[in-house]
Amino acid sequence: MIVLKKKPLSNEDFLRHVRDYLPMDASVWNTDEKGKPCSCAMSTGMVEHHFYRFDAEAMLAASHAIEEVALEEANGFLLATMQEFKYFEPHRERYWQLAATLRDTRVIAKGKRPPRHGHLKFVATNHKALAPFWTVLYRGHHCQALLIGRQADGAKTFEHKRFDGFYTFNPGLIARVRRDIEEVLAGGAWWMKEFERLLAIDRTAKRLDAEFTRGHKAVESALRKLQIAGNRYEARRFAADLEKSLHRLKLLTGQLPNLVSAAHSRLAA
């Protein structure tokens, strides 16, 4: 008898699940090196480990996609942080189903815990480190997936909230985020250090990408001048303009280790 080994969850499969739940008016934005929304992400294609700005509907669609993967796998562990337990109510029946299917299902939030139902576990917390986060974390025998977002605005109603976050299928990264959540709940940590670490790397990568783009445009502009200006644009001026662009890029790459570690230093202070 041949046993077919299940493949890990792919980005394409995950996004297909997301689209099944995504309303037409939902939005996901790319963010720039300062964390500001800058363009539509859904039209260009989304990738794991990349930070986006999600509206509430998009956040729920990605959450439901991971929950659906967990139900299809029918094994393992699922953990969700939902800010406040009042946001759990619309998803109650789905989580009853998850608890009946998986080995362990937990919901973490602030406020009065809902009545116990079967194997579904509710964990109440007032910890400020978890208060702004919406998380769905799943670890199964074959598939792992994580969606985590931190609220980026002051909206009080869930439908108007915006979240900065990412998704991943990497087991090691998922394990580190789970450990951070558990350490916060146990009182051993005061911030989500893996989230902050990845955010710092994402901002740095986007800053570097923006500098590459500026440098590329500067080189193209210099080449056009060299082509059309004739003797009015001497080769040494072209070389100087090129050197200026490369120097800016060299300065930034030299600062990369400090840029990534800066977030750690600020939070540890």
XYZ file of C-alpha atoms in Angstrom:
269
model
C 0.000 0.000 0.000
C 1.381 3.396 -0.997
C 0.902 6.172 1.548
C 0.909 9.617 -0.020
C 2.699 12.183 2.103
C 0.771 15.406 2.569
C 2.479 18.520 1.280
C 3.000 21.560 3.560
C 0.619 24.461 3.048
C 1.683 26.618 0.101
C 1.161 30.339 -0.330
C -1.106 29.692 -3.315
C -3.312 27.277 -1.369
C -3.556 29.660 1.563
C -4.524 32.647 -0.589
C -7.123 30.519 -2.342
C -8.686 29.799 1.072
C -8.514 33.511 1.936
C -10.323 34.490 -1.282
C -13.159 32.109 -0.363
C -13.915 34.324 2.649
C -12.832 37.735 1.360
C -15.634 40.271 0.725
C -15.389 42.392 -2.406
C -14.853 45.582 -0.387
C -12.120 44.172 1.899
C -8.692 45.796 1.698
C -5.061 44.855 2.260
C -2.354 47.464 1.693
C 1.371 47.264 1.190
C 3.267 49.435 3.672
C 6.393 51.504 3.156
C 9.571 51.750 5.226
C 7.729 53.954 7.746
C 4.804 51.545 8.075
C 2.400 53.745 6.108
C -0.061 52.180 3.612
C 1.165 52.879 0.098
C -0.564 50.576 -2.426
C -3.080 47.766 -2.842
C -1.499 44.427 -1.926
C -4.156 42.119 -3.336
C -3.624 43.280 -6.914
C 0.136 42.582 -6.817
C 0.042 39.294 -4.901
C 0.784 38.658 -1.234
C 3.692 36.708 0.253
C 4.452 35.315 3.696
C 6.665 37.146 6.231
C 5.790 40.479 4.603
C 4.006 43.100 6.747
C 0.716 44.465 5.415
C -2.059 46.758 6.631
C -5.246 44.666 6.892
C -8.738 45.990 7.369
C -11.021 44.009 9.698
C -12.707 42.029 6.913
C -9.383 40.963 5.420
C -8.089 40.001 8.853
C -11.129 37.781 9.409
C -10.809 36.214 5.948
C -7.194 35.231 6.626
C -8.198 33.963 10.089
C -10.949 31.791 8.619
C -8.523 30.439 6.018
C -6.235 29.134 8.784
C -9.201 27.739 10.713
C -10.342 25.927 7.579
C -6.877 24.424 7.118
C -7.028 23.200 10.727
C -10.416 21.566 10.161
C -9.131 19.883 7.001
C -6.068 18.580 8.861
C -8.258 17.480 11.805
C -5.330 17.277 14.226
C -2.978 19.465 16.211
C -3.266 22.711 18.150
C -4.945 26.069 17.471
C -4.563 29.251 19.492
C -6.368 32.537 18.870
C -6.014 35.932 20.526
C -9.088 38.092 19.925
C -8.462 41.281 21.937
C -11.830 41.063 23.776
C -14.165 38.111 24.297
C -17.073 40.060 22.797
C -15.401 39.553 19.403
C -15.544 35.782 19.878
C -19.340 35.520 19.700
C -19.705 35.650 15.864
C -17.182 32.796 15.588
C -18.567 30.646 18.401
C -19.890 27.728 16.328
C -16.708 27.505 14.222
C -14.597 27.281 17.387
C -16.888 24.661 18.872
C -16.219 22.651 15.709
C -12.470 23.256 15.963
C -12.441 22.153 19.613
C -14.321 18.983 18.716
C -11.851 18.215 15.903
C -8.416 19.220 17.203
C -6.374 18.021 20.145
C -6.283 21.492 21.745
C -8.067 24.781 20.951
C -7.619 27.964 22.986
C -9.016 31.486 22.775
C -7.249 34.309 24.634
C -8.874 37.675 25.219
C -9.828 40.349 27.723
C -13.097 40.386 29.629
C -15.575 37.869 30.956
C -14.941 34.368 29.691
C -17.790 32.763 27.712
C -19.401 29.641 29.199
C -17.225 26.566 28.808
C -18.134 24.380 25.838
C -16.620 20.941 25.358
C -12.849 20.999 24.979
C -12.650 24.663 23.990
C -10.449 26.535 26.464
C -10.838 30.238 27.230
C -7.960 32.189 28.765
C -8.762 35.627 30.180
C -5.970 38.209 30.349
C -5.626 41.935 30.957
C -2.004 42.029 29.813
C -1.319 45.140 27.754
C 1.214 43.308 25.576
C -1.528 41.136 24.049
C -4.322 43.730 24.063
C -3.770 45.120 20.529
C -3.120 41.767 18.837
C -5.346 39.545 16.719
C -3.744 36.147 16.203
C -4.654 32.745 14.765
C -1.884 30.170 15.215
C -2.200 26.580 14.037
C 0.275 23.699 14.341
C -0.798 20.414 12.775
C 1.029 17.233 11.834
C 1.529 18.347 8.216
C 0.593 22.027 8.065
C 1.412 25.042 10.194
C 0.113 28.563 9.733
C 0.132 31.841 11.619
C -1.625 35.158 11.141
C -0.731 37.916 13.571
C -1.655 41.579 13.452
C -1.386 44.496 15.829
C -4.102 47.135 15.764
C -2.794 50.225 13.997
C -5.574 52.677 14.836
C -7.801 53.685 17.742
C -11.075 52.285 16.386
C -13.418 50.883 19.047
C -15.712 48.826 16.811
C -14.109 45.798 15.204
C -15.447 46.536 11.713
C -13.470 49.792 11.596
C -10.170 48.442 12.903
C -6.947 48.217 10.939
C -4.083 45.821 11.714
C -0.403 45.747 10.787
C 0.805 42.176 10.506
C 1.873 39.190 8.459
C 1.261 35.505 7.895
C 3.703 32.596 7.742
C 3.898 28.822 7.405
C 7.377 28.517 8.943
C 7.318 26.117 11.932
C 10.232 27.765 13.752
C 8.778 31.256 13.497
C 5.357 29.991 14.578
C 6.913 28.268 17.581
C 8.668 31.490 18.629
C 5.459 33.538 18.427
C 3.621 30.889 20.443
C 6.386 30.972 23.043
C 6.138 34.766 23.266
C 2.378 34.566 23.877
C 2.817 31.917 26.550
C 5.596 33.900 28.250
C 3.427 37.022 28.307
C 0.553 35.049 29.854
C 2.929 33.567 32.457
C 4.242 37.018 33.394
C 7.722 36.294 32.069
C 7.637 38.801 29.192
C 6.182 42.253 28.586
C 6.248 42.508 24.814
C 5.900 40.349 21.710
C 9.588 40.243 20.895
C 9.378 38.062 17.754
C 6.734 40.332 16.230
C 8.874 43.399 16.987
C 12.000 41.724 15.595
C 10.282 40.842 12.329
C 8.717 44.291 12.070
C 12.162 45.897 12.394
C 13.536 43.616 9.667
C 10.542 44.346 7.412
C 10.930 48.121 7.777
C 14.659 47.848 7.093
C 14.100 45.678 4.014
C 11.570 48.164 2.648
C 13.922 51.061 3.305
C 16.670 49.223 1.452
C 14.309 48.412 -1.413
C 13.264 52.066 -1.647
C 16.927 53.095 -1.771
C 17.617 50.541 -4.518
C 14.697 51.965 -6.495
C 15.928 55.544 -6.067
C 19.444 54.494 -7.034
C 18.213 52.642 -10.113
C 16.238 55.683 -11.249
C 19.248 57.934 -10.684
C 21.462 55.669 -12.796
C 18.845 55.528 -15.561
C 18.568 59.322 -15.518
C 22.339 59.702 -15.720
C 22.506 57.255 -18.633
C 19.813 59.175 -20.512
C 21.743 62.407 -20.019
C 24.873 60.715 -21.289
C 22.986 59.529 -24.381
C 21.241 62.748 -25.377
C 23.278 65.622 -23.929
C 26.374 64.974 -25.988
C 29.509 66.808 -24.813
C 27.439 68.972 -22.435
C 27.274 66.009 -20.019
C 30.813 64.814 -19.594
C 31.762 61.276 -18.632
C 33.270 62.461 -15.360
C 29.961 64.069 -14.353
C 28.236 60.780 -15.151
C 30.767 58.964 -12.968
C 30.218 61.480 -10.136
C 26.430 61.083 -10.272
C 26.782 57.306 -10.285
C 29.204 57.396 -7.346
C 26.799 59.583 -5.355
C 23.989 57.058 -5.798
C 26.209 54.095 -4.896
C 27.545 55.933 -1.847
C 24.019 56.410 -0.434
C 23.356 52.700 -0.877
C 26.673 51.756 0.725
C 25.923 53.942 3.756
C 22.539 52.269 4.233
C 23.869 48.714 3.926
C 26.524 49.568 6.515
C 23.767 50.656 8.900
C 21.643 47.507 8.472
C 22.733 45.680 11.668
C 22.094 48.821 13.750
C 18.717 49.448 12.114
C 17.498 45.930 12.904
C 18.773 45.985 16.491
C 17.395 49.474 17.195
C 13.898 48.145 17.886
C 15.288 45.694 20.460
C 17.209 48.466 22.217
C 14.183 50.779 22.366
C 11.917 48.085 23.781
C 14.479 46.812 26.281
C 15.057 50.328 27.612
